[in-house]
CSV table of C-alpha atoms in Angstrom, one decimal:
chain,number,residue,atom,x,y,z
A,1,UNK,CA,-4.9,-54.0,-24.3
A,2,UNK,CA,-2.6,-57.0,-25.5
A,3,UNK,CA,-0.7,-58.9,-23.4
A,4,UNK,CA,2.4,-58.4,-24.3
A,5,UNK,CA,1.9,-54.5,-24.0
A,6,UNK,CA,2.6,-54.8,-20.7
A,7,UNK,CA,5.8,-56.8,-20.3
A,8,UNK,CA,8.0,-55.8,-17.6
A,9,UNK,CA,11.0,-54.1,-19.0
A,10,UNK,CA,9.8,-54.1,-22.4
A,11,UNK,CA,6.3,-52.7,-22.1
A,12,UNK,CA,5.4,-50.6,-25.5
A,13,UNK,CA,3.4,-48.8,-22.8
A,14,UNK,CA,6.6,-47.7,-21.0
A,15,UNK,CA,7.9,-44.5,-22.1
A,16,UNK,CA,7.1,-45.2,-25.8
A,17,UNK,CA,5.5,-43.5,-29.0
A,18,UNK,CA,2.9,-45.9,-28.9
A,19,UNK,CA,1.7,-45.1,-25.3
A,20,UNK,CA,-2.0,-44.0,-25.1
A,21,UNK,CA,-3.1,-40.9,-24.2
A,22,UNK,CA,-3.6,-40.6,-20.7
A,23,UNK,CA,-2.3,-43.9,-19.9
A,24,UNK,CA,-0.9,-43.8,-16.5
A,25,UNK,CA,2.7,-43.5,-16.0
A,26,UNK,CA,4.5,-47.4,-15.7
A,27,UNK,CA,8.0,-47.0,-14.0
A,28,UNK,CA,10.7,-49.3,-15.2
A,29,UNK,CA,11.1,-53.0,-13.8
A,30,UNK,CA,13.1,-53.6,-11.1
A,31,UNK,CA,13.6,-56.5,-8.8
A,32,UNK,CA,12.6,-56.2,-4.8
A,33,UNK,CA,13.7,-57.7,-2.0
A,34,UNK,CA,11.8,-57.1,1.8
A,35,UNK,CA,13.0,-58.3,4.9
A,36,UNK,CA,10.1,-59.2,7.6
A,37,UNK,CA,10.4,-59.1,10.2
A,38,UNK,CA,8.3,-59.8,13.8
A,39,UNK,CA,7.3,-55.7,14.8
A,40,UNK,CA,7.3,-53.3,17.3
A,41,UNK,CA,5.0,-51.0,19.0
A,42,UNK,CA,5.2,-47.6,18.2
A,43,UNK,CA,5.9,-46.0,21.6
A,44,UNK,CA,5.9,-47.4,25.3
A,45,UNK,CA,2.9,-46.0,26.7
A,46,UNK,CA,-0.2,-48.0,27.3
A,47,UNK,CA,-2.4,-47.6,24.2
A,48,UNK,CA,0.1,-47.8,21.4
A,49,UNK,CA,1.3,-51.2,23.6
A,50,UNK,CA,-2.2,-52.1,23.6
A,51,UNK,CA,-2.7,-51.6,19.6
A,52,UNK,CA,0.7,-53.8,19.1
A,53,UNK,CA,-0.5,-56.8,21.1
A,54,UNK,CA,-3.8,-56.5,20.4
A,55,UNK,CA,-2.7,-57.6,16.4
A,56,UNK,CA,-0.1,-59.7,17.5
A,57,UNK,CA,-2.2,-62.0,20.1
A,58,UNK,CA,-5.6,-61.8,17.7
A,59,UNK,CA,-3.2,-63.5,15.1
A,60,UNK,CA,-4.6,-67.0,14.1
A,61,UNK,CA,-1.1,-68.2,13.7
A,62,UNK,CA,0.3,-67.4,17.0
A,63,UNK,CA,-3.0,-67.8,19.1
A,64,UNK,CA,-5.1,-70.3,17.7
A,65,UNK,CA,-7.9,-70.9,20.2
A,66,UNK,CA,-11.4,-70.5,18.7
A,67,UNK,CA,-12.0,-66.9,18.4
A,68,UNK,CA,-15.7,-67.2,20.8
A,69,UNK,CA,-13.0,-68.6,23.6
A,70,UNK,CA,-9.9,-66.3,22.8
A,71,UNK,CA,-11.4,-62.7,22.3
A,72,UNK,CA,-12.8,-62.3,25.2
A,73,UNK,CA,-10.5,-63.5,27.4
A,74,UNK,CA,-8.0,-60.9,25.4
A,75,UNK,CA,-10.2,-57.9,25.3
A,76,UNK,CA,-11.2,-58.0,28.8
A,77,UNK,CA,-8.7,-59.4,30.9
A,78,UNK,CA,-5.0,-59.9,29.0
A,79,UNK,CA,-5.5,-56.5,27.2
A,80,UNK,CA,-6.3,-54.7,30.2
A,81,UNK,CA,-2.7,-55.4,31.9
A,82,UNK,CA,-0.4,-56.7,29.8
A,83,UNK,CA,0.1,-53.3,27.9
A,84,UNK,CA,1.8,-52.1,31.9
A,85,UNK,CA,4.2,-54.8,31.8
A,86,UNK,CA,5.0,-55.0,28.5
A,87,UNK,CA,5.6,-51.0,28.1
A,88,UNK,CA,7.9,-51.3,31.6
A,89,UNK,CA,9.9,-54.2,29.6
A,90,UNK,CA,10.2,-52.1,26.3
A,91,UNK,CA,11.2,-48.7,28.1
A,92,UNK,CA,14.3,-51.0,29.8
A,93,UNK,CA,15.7,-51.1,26.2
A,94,UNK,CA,13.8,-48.2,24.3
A,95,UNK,CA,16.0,-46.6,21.7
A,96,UNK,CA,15.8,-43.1,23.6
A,97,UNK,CA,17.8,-41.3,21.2
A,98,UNK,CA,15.7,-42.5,17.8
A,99,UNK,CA,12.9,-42.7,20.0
A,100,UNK,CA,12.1,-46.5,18.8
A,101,UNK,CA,12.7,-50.0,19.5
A,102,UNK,CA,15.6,-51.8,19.3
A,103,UNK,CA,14.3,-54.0,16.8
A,104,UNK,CA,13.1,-51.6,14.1
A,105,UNK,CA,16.6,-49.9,14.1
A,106,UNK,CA,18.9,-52.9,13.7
A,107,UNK,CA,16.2,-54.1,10.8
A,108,UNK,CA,16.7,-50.6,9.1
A,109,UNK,CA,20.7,-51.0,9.6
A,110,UNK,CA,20.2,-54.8,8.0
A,111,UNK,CA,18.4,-53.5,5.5
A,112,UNK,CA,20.7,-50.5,4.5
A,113,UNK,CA,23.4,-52.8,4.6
A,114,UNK,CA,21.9,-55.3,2.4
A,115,UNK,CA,20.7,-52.9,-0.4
A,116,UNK,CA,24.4,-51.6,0.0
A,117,UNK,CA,25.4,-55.4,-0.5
A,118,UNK,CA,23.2,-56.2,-3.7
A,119,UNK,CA,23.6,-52.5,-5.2
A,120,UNK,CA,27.8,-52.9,-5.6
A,121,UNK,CA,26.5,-56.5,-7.2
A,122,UNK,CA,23.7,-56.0,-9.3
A,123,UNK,CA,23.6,-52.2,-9.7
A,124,UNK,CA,20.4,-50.6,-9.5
A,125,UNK,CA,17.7,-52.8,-10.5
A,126,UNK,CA,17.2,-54.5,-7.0
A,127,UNK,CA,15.5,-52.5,-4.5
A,128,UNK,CA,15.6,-53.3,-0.6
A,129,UNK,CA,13.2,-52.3,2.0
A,130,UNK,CA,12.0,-53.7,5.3
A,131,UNK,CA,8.2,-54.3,6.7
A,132,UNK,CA,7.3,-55.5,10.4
A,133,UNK,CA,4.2,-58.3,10.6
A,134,UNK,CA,3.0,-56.4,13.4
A,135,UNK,CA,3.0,-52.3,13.7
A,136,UNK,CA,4.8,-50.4,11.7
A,137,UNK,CA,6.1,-50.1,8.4
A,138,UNK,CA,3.4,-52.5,7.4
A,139,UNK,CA,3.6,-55.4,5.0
A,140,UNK,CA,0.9,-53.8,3.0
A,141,UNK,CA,2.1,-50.3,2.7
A,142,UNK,CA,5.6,-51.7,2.0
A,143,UNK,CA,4.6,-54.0,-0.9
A,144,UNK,CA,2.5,-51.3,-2.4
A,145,UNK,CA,5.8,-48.7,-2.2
A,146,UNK,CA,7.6,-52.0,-4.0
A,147,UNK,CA,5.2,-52.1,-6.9
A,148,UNK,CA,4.8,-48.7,-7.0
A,149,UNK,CA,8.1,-47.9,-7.6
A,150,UNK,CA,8.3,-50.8,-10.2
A,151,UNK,CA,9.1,-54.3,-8.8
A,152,UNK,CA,7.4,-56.9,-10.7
A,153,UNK,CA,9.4,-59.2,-8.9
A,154,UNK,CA,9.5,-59.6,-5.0
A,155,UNK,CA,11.7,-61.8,-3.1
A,156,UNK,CA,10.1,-61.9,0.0
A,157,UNK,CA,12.8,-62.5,3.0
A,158,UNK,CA,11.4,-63.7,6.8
A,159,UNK,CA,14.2,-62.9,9.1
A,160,UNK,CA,13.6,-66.7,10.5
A,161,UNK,CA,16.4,-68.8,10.7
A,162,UNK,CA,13.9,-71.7,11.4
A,163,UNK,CA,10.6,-71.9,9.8
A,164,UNK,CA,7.6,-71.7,12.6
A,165,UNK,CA,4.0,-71.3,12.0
A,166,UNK,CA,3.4,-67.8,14.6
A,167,UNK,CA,6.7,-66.3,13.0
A,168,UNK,CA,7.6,-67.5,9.1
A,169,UNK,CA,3.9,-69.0,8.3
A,170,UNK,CA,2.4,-65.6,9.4
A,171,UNK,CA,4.7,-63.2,7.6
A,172,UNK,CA,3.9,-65.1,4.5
A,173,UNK,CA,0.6,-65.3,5.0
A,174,UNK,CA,0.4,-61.4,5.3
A,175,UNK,CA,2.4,-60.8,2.3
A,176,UNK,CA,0.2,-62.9,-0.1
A,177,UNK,CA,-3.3,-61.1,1.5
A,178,UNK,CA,-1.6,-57.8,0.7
A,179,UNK,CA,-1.2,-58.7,-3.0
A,180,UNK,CA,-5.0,-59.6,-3.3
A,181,UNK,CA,-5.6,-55.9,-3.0
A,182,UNK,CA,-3.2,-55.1,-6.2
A,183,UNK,CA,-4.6,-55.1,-9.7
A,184,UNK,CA,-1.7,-55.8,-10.5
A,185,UNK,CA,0.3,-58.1,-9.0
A,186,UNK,CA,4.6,-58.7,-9.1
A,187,UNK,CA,5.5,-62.3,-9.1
A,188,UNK,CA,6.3,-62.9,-5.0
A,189,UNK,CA,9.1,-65.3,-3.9
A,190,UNK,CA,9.6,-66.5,-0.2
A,191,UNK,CA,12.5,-67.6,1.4
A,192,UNK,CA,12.5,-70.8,2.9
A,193,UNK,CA,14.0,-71.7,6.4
A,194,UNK,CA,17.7,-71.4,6.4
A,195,UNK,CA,19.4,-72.5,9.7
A,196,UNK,CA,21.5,-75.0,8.0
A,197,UNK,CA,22.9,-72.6,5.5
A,198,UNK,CA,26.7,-72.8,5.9
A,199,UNK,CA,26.8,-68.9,5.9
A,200,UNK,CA,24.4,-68.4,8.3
A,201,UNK,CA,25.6,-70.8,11.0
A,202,UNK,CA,29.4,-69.7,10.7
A,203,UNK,CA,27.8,-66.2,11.4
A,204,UNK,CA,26.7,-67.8,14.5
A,205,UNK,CA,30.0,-69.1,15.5
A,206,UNK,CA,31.9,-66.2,15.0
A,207,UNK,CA,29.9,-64.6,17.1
A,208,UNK,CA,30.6,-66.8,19.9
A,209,UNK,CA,34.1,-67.0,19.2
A,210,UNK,CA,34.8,-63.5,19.5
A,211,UNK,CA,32.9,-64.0,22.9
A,212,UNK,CA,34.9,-67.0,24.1
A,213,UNK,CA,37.8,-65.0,22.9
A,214,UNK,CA,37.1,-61.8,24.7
A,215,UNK,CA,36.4,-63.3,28.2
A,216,UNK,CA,38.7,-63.7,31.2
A,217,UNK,CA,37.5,-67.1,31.5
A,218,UNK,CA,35.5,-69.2,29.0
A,219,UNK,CA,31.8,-69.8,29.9
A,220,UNK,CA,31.4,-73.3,31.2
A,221,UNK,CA,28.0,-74.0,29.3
A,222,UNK,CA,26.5,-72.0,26.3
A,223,UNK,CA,22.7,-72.5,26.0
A,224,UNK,CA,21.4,-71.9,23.2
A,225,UNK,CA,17.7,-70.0,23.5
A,226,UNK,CA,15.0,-70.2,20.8
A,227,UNK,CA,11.5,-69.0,20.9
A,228,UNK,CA,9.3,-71.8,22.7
A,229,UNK,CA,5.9,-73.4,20.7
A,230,UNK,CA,3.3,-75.3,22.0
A,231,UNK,CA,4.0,-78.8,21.9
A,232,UNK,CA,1.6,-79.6,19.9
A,233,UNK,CA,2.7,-77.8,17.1
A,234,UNK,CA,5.6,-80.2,17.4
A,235,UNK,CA,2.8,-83.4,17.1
A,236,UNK,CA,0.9,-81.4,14.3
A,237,UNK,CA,3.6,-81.4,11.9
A,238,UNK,CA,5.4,-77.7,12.5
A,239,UNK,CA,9.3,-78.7,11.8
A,240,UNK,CA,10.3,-75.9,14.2
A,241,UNK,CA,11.6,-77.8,17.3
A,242,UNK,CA,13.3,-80.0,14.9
A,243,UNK,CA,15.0,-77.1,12.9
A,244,UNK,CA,16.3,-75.7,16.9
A,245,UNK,CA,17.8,-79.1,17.5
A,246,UNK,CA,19.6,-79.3,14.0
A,247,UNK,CA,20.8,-75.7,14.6
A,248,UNK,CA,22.7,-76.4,17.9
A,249,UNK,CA,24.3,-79.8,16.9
A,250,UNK,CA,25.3,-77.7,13.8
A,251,UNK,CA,26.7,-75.0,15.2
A,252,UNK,CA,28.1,-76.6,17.8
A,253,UNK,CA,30.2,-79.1,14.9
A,254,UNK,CA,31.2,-76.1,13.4
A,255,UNK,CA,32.8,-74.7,16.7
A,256,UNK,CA,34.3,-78.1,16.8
A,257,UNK,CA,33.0,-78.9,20.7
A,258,UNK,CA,32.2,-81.8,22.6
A,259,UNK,CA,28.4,-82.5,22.9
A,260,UNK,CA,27.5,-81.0,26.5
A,261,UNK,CA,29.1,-77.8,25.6
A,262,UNK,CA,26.1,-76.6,24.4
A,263,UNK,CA,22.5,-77.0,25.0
A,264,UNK,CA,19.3,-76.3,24.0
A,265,UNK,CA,16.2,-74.7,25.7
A,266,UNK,CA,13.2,-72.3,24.3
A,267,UNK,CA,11.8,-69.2,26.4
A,268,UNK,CA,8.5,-67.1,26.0
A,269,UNK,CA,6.1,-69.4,27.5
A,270,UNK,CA,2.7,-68.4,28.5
A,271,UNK,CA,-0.4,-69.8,28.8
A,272,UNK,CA,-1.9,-73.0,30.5
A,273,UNK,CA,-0.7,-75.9,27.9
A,274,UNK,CA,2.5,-77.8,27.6
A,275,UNK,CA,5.3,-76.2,25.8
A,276,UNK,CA,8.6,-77.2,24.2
A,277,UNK,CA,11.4,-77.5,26.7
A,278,UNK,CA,13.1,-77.5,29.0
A,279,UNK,CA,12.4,-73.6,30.0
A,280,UNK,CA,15.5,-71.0,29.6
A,281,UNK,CA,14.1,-69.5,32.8
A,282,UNK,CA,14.5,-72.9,34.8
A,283,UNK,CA,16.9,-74.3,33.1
A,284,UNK,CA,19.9,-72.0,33.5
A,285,UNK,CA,18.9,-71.8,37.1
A,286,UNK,CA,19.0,-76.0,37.4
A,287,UNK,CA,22.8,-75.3,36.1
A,288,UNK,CA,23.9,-73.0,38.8
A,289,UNK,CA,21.9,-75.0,41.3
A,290,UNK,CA,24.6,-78.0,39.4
A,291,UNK,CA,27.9,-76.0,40.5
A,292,UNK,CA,28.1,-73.7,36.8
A,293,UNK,CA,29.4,-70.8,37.7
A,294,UNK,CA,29.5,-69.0,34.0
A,295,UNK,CA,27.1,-69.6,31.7
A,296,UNK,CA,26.8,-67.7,27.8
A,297,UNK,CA,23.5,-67.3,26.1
A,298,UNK,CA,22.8,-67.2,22.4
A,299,UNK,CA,19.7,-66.7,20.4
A,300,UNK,CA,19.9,-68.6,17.6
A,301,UNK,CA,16.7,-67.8,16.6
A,302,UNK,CA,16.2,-64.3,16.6
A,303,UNK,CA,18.0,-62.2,13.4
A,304,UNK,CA,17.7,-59.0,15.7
A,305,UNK,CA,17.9,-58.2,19.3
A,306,UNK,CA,14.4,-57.3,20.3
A,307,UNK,CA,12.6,-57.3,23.4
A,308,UNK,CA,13.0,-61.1,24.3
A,309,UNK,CA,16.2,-61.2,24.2
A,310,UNK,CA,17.0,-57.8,25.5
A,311,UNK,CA,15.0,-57.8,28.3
A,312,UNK,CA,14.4,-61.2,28.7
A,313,UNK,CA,17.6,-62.6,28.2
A,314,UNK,CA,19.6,-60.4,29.3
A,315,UNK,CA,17.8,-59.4,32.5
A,316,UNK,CA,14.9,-61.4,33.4
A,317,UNK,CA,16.9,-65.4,32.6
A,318,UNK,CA,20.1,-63.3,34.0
A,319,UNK,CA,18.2,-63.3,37.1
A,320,UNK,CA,17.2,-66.9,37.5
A,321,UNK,CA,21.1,-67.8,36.9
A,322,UNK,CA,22.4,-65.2,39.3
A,323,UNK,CA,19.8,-66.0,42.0
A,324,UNK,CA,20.3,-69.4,42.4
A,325,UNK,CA,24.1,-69.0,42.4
A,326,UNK,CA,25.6,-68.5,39.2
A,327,UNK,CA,28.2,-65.6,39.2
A,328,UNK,CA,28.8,-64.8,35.7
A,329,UNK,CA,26.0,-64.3,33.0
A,330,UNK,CA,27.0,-63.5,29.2
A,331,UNK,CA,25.0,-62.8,26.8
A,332,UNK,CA,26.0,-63.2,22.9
A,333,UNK,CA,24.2,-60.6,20.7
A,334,UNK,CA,22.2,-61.6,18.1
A,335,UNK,CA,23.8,-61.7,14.8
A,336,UNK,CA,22.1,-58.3,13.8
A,337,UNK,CA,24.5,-55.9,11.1
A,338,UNK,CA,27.5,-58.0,11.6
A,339,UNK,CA,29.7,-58.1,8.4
A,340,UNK,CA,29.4,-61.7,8.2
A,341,UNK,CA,25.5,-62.1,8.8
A,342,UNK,CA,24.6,-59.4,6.1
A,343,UNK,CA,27.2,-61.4,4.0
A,344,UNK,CA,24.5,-64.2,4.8
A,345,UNK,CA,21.9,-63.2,3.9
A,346,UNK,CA,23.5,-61.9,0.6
A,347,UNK,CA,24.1,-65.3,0.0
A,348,UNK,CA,20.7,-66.6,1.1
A,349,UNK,CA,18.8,-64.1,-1.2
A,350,UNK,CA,21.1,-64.2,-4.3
A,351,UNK,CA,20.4,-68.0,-4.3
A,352,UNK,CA,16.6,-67.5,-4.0
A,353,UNK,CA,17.1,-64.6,-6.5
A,354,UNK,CA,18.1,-67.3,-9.7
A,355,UNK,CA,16.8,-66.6,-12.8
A,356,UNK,CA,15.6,-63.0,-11.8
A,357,UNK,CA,19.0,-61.5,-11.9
A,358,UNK,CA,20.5,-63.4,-14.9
């Protein structure tokens, strides 16, 4: 078959007289757009909490020991308890009445908001959908529905502010092994890191605003809270760190504040090398231990609430302020279905979008 028989859009194989007999059915091009984002187990109890970390820790890009070293260690030993503690922590913010996480329902809510957002736009051409790099939907199965139902053109949308190598690198890297399994592939897009887009950080600031605004008295510190990294990623050339940095002196120019009035630390360490710092954990404790009495806590980095900043956050770093004499804790949601984010990420994908929707 020519070439140019199968066009998008234009195909003489699409719905024409010339169509061969028996040729299989080609539906008419659209345009997709999937947000990724990081996953979630599919219930609380041990072995679907094993199945979840199990893919998430034997990920290259988040664990990248040599597998001889690394396996065992996780099969035997990590695998064998963590799935306890990390079911207690999900079941302390389980969606009990959808019966899911957190996480899965405010990406479905971004997602139904977005395709809301582009449909008004652009009509129907653009479809919207949402896949997880870990559990469920799958990138795989949610690329094949794309092409399936006609997208021969994927924007492909991490829900990372700031580019990392366990969290955009991996999405990406997920996406392009599920089009090796197409015969035939749509033209894939990715969105680059955008925590200096202007939407994107007045989002932010809004969101503290309303905060500040809605307190008796304003918090004396906000510290800002990104996902830590190894510090050698920061030596090997991952721009992360950086990226976290540049967000807080942004947004904090944006709120028009002194510098001091916020500050920046990273949480989620584990293991036995050096991390990125200083630690969330110890560091909002090192302020009340310095007189702060109030203290708010953002997550810049995180497009959803999920589990680390839920239950983390909101409770475990909570703690370490509280217990070494801090009286007041706020936390500042992450940016989630606000108005203004989805009206970000509009902007974010119509830009990346050029030439497709012309």
């Amino acid at each position: 078959m020519a070439a140019s028989q199968v066009e998008s859009g234009s195909s003489e194989c699409q719905g024409s007289a010339h169509t061969p007999a028996r040729h299989p059915a080609i539906p008419r091009s659209k345009i997709g757009v999937v947000l990724a984002n990081l996953g979630t187990p599919d219930d609380t109890d041990y072995w679907s909490m094993r199945r979840y970390l199990n893919e998430f820790l034997s990920d290259k890009r988040v664990v990248d020991y040599p597998s001889w070293k690394w396996q065992p260690l996780l099969q035997l030993i990590i695998l064998t308890r963590r799935p306890f503690k990390s079911g207690e922590a999900y079941r302390s913010i389980w969606n009990k009445e959808k019966d899911e996480s957190p996480l899965l329902t405010i990406t479905r809510d971004q997602t139904r908001k977005l395709a809301e957002a582009l449909r008004q736009r652009h009509g129907e051409r653009v479809l919207v959908d949402f896949c997880m790099r870990y559990g469920n939907p799958s990138t795989d199965s949610v690329l094949r529905r794309m092409q399936a139902a006609g997208c021969d053109r994927i924007l492909f949308f991490p829900l990372y502010p700031q580019y990392a190598s366990p969290t955009t690198a991996t999405a990406n890297d997920h996406a392009f092994r599920s089009l090796m399994k197409l015969k035939w592939q749509p033209a894939l897009r990715t969105v680059p890191a955008y925590f200096e887009h202007p939407a994107y950080l007045e989002a932010l600031a809004n969101s503290v605003r309303e905060k500040y605004a809605a307190a008796d008295t304003p918090p004396e510190v906000l510290v800002t809270s990104y996902h830590g990294v190894p510090k050698r990623f920061l030596l090997e050339g991952d721009p992360y760190y950086c990226q976290c940095q540049k967000t807080t002196r942004l947004l904090r120019e944006r709120l028009g504040w002194e510098e001091g009035a916020i500050q920046t630390a990273f949480q989620s360490q584990f293991g036995p090398e050096e991390w990125v710092g200083p630690q969330t954990v110890d560091h909002v404790a090192e302020l009340a231990r310095q007189g702060k009495k109030h203290i708010a806590v953002l997550s810049p980095a995180f497009a959803s609430d999920c589990v680390e900043t839920l239950e983390e956050i909101n409770e475990e770093i909570r703690d370490s302020f509280l217990a070494a004499g801090g009286e007041r804790f706020t936390y500042i949601p992450c940016l989630n279905d606000r108005d203004d984010h989805i009206q970000a990420l509009l902007a974010i994908a119509e830009n990346e979008l050029g030439g497709w929707l012309g």
